[in-house]
Coordinates of N, CA and C in Angstrom, one line a residue:
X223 N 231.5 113.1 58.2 CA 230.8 113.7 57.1 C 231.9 114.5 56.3
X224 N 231.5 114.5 54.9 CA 233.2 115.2 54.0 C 232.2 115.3 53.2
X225 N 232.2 117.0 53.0 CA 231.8 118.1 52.5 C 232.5 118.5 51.0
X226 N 231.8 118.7 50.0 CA 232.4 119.0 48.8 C 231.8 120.3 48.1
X227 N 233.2 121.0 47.9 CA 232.4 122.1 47.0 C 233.2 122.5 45.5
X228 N 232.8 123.6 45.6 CA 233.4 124.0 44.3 C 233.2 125.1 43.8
X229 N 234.5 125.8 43.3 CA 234.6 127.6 43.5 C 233.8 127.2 41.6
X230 N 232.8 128.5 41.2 CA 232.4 128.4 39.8 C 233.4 129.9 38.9
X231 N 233.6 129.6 38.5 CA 234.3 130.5 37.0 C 234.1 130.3 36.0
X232 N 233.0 131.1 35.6 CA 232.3 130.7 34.1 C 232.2 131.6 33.2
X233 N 232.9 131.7 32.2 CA 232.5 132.7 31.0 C 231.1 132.5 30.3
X234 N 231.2 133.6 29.5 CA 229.9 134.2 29.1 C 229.3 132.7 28.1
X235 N 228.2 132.5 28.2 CA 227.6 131.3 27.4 C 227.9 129.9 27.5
X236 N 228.8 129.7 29.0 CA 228.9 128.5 29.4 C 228.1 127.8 29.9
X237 N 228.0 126.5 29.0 CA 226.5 125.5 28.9 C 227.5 124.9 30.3
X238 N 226.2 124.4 31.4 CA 226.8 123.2 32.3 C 225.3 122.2 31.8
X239 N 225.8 121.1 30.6 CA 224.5 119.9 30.1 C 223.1 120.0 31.8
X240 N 222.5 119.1 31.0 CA 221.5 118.6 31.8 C 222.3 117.2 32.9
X241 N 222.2 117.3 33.8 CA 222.7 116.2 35.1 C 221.7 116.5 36.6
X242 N 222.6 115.8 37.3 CA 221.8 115.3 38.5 C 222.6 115.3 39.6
X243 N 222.8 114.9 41.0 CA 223.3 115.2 41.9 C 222.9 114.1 42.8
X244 N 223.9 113.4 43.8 CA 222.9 112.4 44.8 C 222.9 113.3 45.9
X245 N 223.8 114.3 46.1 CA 223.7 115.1 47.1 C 222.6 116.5 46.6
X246 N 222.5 117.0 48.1 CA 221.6 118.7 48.0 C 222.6 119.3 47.1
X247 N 222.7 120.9 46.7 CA 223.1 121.6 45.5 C 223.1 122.8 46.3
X248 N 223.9 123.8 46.9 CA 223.9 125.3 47.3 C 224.7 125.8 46.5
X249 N 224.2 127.3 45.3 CA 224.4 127.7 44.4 C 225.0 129.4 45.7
X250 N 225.8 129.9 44.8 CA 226.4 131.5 45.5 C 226.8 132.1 44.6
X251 N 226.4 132.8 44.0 CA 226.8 133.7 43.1 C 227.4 135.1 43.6
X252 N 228.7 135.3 43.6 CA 229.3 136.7 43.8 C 229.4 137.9 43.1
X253 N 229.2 136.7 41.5 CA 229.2 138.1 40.1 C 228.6 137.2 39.0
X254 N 228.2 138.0 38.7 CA 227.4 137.3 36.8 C 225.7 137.1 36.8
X255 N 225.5 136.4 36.4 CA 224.3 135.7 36.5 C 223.9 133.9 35.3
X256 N 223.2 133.4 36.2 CA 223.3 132.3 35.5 C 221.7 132.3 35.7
X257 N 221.5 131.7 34.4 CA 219.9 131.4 33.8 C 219.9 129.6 34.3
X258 N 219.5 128.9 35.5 CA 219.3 128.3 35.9 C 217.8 127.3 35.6
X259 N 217.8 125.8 34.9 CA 217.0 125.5 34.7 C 216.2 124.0 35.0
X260 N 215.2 123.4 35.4 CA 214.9 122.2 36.0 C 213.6 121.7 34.7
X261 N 213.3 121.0 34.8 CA 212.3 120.5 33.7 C 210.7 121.8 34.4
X262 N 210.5 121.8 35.0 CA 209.3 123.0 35.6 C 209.7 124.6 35.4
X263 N 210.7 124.8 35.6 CA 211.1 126.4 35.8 C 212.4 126.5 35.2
X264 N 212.4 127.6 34.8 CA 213.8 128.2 34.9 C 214.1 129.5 35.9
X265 N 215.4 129.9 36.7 CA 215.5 131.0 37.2 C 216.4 132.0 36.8
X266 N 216.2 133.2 37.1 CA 217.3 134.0 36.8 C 218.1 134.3 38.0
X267 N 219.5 133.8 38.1 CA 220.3 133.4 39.3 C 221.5 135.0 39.3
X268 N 221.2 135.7 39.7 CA 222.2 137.2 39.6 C 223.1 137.1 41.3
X269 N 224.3 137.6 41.3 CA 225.0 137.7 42.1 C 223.9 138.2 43.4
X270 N 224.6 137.6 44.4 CA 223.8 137.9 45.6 C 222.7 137.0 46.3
X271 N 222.4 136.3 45.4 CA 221.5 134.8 45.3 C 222.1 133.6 45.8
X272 N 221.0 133.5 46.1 CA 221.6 131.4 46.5 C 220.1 130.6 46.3
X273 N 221.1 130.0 45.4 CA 220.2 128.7 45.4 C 220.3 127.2 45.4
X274 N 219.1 126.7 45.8 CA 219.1 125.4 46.4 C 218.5 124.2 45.5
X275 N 219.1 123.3 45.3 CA 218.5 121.7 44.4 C 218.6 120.7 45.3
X276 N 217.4 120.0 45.4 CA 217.0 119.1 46.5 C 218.6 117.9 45.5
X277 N 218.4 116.7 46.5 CA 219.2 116.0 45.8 C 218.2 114.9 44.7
X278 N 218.8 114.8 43.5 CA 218.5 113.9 42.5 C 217.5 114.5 41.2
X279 N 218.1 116.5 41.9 CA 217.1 117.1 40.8 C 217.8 117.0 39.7
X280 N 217.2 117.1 38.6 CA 217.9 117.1 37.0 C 217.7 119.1 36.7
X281 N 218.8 119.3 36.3 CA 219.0 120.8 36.1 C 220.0 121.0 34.9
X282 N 220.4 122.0 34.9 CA 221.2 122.5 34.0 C 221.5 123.9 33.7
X283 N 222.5 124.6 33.6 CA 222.6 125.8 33.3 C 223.7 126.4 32.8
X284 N 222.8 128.0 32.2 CA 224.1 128.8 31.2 C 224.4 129.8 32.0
X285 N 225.6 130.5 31.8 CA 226.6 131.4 32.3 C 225.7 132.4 31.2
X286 N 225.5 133.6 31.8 CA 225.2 135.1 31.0 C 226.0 136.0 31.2
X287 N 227.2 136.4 31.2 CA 228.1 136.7 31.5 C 229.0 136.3 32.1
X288 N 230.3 136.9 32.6 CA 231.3 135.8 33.6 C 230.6 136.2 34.4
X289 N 230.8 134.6 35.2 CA 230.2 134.1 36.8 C 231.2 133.5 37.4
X290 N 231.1 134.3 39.0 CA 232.0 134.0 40.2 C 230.4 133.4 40.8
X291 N 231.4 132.3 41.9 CA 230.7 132.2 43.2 C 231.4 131.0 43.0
X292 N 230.3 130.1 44.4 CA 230.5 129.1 44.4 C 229.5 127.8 45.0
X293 N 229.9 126.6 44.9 CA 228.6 125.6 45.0 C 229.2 124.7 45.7
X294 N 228.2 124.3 46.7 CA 228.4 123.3 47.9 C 227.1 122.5 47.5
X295 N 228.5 121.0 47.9 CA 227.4 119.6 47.8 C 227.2 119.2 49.1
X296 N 225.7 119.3 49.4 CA 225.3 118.2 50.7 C 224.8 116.8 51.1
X297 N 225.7 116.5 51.2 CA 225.4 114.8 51.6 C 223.6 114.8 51.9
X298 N 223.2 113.5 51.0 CA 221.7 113.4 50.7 C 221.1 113.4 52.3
X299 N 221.6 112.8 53.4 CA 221.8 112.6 54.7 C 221.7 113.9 55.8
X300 N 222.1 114.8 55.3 CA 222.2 116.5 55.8 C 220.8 117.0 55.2
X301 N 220.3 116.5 54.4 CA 219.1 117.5 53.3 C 217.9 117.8 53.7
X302 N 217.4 116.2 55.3 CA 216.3 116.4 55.6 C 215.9 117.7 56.2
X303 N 214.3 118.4 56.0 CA 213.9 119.3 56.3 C 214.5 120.5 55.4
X304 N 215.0 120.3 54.7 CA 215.1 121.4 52.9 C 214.3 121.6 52.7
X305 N 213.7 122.3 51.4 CA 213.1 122.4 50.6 C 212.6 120.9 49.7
X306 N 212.1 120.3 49.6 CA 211.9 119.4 48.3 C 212.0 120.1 46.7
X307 N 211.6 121.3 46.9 CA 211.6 121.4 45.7 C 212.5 122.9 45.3
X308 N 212.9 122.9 44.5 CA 214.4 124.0 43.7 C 213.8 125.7 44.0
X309 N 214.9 126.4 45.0 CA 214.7 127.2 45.6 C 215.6 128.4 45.1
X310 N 214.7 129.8 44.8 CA 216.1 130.8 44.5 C 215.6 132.0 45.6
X311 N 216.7 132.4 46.3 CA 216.5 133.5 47.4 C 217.7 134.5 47.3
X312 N 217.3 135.7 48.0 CA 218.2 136.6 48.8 C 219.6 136.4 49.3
X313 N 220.5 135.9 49.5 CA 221.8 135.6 50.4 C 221.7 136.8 50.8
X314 N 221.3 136.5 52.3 CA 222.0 137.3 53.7 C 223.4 137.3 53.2
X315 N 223.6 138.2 54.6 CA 225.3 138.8 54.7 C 225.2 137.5 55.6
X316 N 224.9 136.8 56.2 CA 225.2 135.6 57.3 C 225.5 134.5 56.3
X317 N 224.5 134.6 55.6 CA 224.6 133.4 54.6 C 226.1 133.2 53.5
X318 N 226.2 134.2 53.0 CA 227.4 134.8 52.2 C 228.7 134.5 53.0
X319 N 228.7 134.8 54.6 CA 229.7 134.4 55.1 C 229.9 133.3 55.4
X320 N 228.5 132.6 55.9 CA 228.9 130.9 56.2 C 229.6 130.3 54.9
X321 N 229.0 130.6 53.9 CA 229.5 130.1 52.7 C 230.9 130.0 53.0
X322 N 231.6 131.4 52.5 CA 232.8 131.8 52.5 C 233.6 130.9 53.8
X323 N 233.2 130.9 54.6 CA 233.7 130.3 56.1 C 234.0 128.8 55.6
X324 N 232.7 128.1 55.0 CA 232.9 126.5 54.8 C 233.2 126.3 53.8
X325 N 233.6 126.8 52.7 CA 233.8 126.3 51.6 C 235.4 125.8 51.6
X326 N 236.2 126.3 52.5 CA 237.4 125.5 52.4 C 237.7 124.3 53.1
X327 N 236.6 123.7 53.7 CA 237.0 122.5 54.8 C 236.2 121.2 53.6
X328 N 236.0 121.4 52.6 CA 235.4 120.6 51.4 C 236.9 119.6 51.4
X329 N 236.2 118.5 51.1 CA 237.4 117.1 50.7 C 237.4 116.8 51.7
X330 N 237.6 117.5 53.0 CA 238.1 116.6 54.4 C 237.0 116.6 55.5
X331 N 237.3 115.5 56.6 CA 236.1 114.9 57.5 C 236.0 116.5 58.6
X332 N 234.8 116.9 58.2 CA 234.4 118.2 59.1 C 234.1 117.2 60.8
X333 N 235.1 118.6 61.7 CA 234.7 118.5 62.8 C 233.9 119.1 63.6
X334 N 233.9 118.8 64.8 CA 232.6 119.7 65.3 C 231.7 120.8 65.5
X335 N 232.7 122.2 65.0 CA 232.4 123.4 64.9 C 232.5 123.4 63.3
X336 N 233.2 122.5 62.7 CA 232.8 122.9 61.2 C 231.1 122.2 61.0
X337 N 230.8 121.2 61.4 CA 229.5 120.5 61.4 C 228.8 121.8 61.8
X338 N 228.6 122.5 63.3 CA 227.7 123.2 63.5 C 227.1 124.7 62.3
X339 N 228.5 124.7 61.9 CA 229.0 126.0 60.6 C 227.7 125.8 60.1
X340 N 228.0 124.1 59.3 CA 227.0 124.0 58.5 C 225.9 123.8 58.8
X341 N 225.5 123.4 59.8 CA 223.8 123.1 60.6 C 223.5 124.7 60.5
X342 N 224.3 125.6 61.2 CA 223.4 127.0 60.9 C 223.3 127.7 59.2
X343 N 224.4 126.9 58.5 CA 224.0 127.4 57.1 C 222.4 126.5 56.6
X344 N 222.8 125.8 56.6 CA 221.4 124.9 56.5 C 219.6 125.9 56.8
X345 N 220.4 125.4 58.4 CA 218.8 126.2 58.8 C 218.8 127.7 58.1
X346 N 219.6 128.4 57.7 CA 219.5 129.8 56.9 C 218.9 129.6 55.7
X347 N 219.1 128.7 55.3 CA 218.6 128.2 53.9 C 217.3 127.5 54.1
X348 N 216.8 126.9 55.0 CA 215.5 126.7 55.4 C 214.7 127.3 55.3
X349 N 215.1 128.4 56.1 CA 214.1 129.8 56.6 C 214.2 130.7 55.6
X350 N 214.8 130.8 54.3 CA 215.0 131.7 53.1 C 213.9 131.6 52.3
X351 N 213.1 133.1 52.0 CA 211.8 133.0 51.3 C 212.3 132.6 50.0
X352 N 211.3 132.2 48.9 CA 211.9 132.1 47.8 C 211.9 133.5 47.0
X353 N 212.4 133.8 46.1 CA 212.6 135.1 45.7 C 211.5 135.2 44.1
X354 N 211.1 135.7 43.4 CA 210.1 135.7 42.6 C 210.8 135.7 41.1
X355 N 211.5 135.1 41.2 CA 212.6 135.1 39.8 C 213.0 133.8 39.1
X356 N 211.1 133.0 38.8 CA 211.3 132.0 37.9 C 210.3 132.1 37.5
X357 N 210.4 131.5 36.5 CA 209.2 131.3 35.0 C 209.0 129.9 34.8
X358 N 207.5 129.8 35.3 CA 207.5 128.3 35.0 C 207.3 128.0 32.9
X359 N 208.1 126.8 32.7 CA 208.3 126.1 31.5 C 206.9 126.0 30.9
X360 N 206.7 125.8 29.6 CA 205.2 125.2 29.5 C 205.5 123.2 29.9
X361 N 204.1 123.3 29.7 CA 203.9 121.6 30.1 C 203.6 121.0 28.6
X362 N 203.2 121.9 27.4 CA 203.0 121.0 26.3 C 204.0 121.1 25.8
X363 N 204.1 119.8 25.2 CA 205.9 119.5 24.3 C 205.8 120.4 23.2
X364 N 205.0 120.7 23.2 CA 205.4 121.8 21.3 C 205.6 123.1 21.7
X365 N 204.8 123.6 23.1 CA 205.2 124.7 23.5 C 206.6 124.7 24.1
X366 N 206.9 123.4 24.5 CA 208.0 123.2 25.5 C 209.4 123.1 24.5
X367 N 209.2 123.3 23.2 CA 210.1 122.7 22.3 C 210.5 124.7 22.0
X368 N 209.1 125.1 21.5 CA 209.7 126.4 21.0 C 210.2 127.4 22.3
X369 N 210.0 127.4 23.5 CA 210.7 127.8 24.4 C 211.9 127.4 24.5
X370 N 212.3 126.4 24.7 CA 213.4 125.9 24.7 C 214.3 126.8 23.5
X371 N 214.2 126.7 22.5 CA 214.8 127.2 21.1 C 214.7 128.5 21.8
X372 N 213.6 129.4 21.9 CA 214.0 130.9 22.1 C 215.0 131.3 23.8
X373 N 215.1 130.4 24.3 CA 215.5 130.4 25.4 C 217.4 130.6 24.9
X374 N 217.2 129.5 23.7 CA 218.8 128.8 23.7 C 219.6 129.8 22.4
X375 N 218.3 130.8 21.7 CA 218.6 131.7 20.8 C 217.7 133.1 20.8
X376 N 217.9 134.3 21.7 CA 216.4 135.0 22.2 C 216.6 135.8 20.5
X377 N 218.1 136.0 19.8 CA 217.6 136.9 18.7 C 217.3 136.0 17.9
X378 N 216.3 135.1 17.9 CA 215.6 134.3 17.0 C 214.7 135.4 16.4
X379 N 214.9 135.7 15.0 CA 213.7 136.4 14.9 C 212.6 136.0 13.4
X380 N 212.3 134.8 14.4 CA 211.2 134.0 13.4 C 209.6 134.7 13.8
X381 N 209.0 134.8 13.2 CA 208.0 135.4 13.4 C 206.9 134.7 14.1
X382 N 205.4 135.0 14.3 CA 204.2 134.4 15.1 C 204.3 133.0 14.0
X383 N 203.7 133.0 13.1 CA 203.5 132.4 12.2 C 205.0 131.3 12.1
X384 N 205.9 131.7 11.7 CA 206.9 130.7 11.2 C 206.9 129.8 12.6
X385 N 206.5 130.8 14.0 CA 207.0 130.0 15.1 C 206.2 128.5 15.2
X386 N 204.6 128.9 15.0 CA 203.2 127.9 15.1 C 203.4 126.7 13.2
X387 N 204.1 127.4 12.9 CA 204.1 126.2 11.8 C 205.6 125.5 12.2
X388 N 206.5 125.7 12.2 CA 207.7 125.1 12.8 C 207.3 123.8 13.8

């Protein structure tokens, strides 16, 4: 199995477009916060957090200041017994470390204590409650259009009226 990650450094208002992943998705934020989004929700992702994207979710997200951390891809094959659906939690101090521990054995074939590394980050992420820091989207496309816009400009300052005729 060959493990891939990738350290994030993102300045303030860095769009990452809408995409997808065949692999799982572990998010780690060390500094910043990223406004994190899926067609259902969006989260508010602040250092100290981790979050999870099953594989083949469609997401996207902005940098709200600079953002450190970092993100690990899990082979679609590793994912069973995840979450199915997009997860934002707490990062333990355990979790934070496994991170930091595996994120350098990315690109090459993990051996047996790096495998286990990750079986216990895994199950930590299992057992991680979700944290209460997402807003589900609306479901109507007109609602779903002017959210969108205030989301992508919050000092929009169009009024009740201009918003419902727009």
């Amino acid at each position: 199995m060959i493990l891939q990650s990738e350290r994030l450094w993102h300045e303030k208002k860095h769009l990452t477009p809408w995409h997808q992943h065949t692999e799982g998705q572990i998010y780690l934020l060390t500094h910043g916060m990223i406004a994190l989004e899926t067609h259902e929700r969006q989260w508010a992702m602040t250092a100290g957090n981790i979050g999870w994207l099953p594989p083949h979710c469609a997401h996207q997200a902005v940098a709200c200041g600079n953002v450190a951390g970092w993100s690990l891809y899990v082979p679609e094959a590793y994912c069973g017994g995840l979450p199915e659906q997009p997860r934002l939690s707490t990062a333990s101090g355990l979790i934070q470390a496994l991170v930091e521990r595996i994120t350098p054995f990315a690109g090459q074939k993990l051996n047996a204590p790096q495998r286990r590394l990750l079986h216990i980050l895994l199950d930590e992420v299992r057992d991680q409650e979700s944290a209460p820091l997402q807003l589900p989207l609306p479901q109507d496309a007109r609602l779903l259009k002017i959210a969108r816009a205030l989301l992508n400009d919050p000092a929009d300052n169009r009024s009740q009226i201009e918003w419902a005729a727009w």
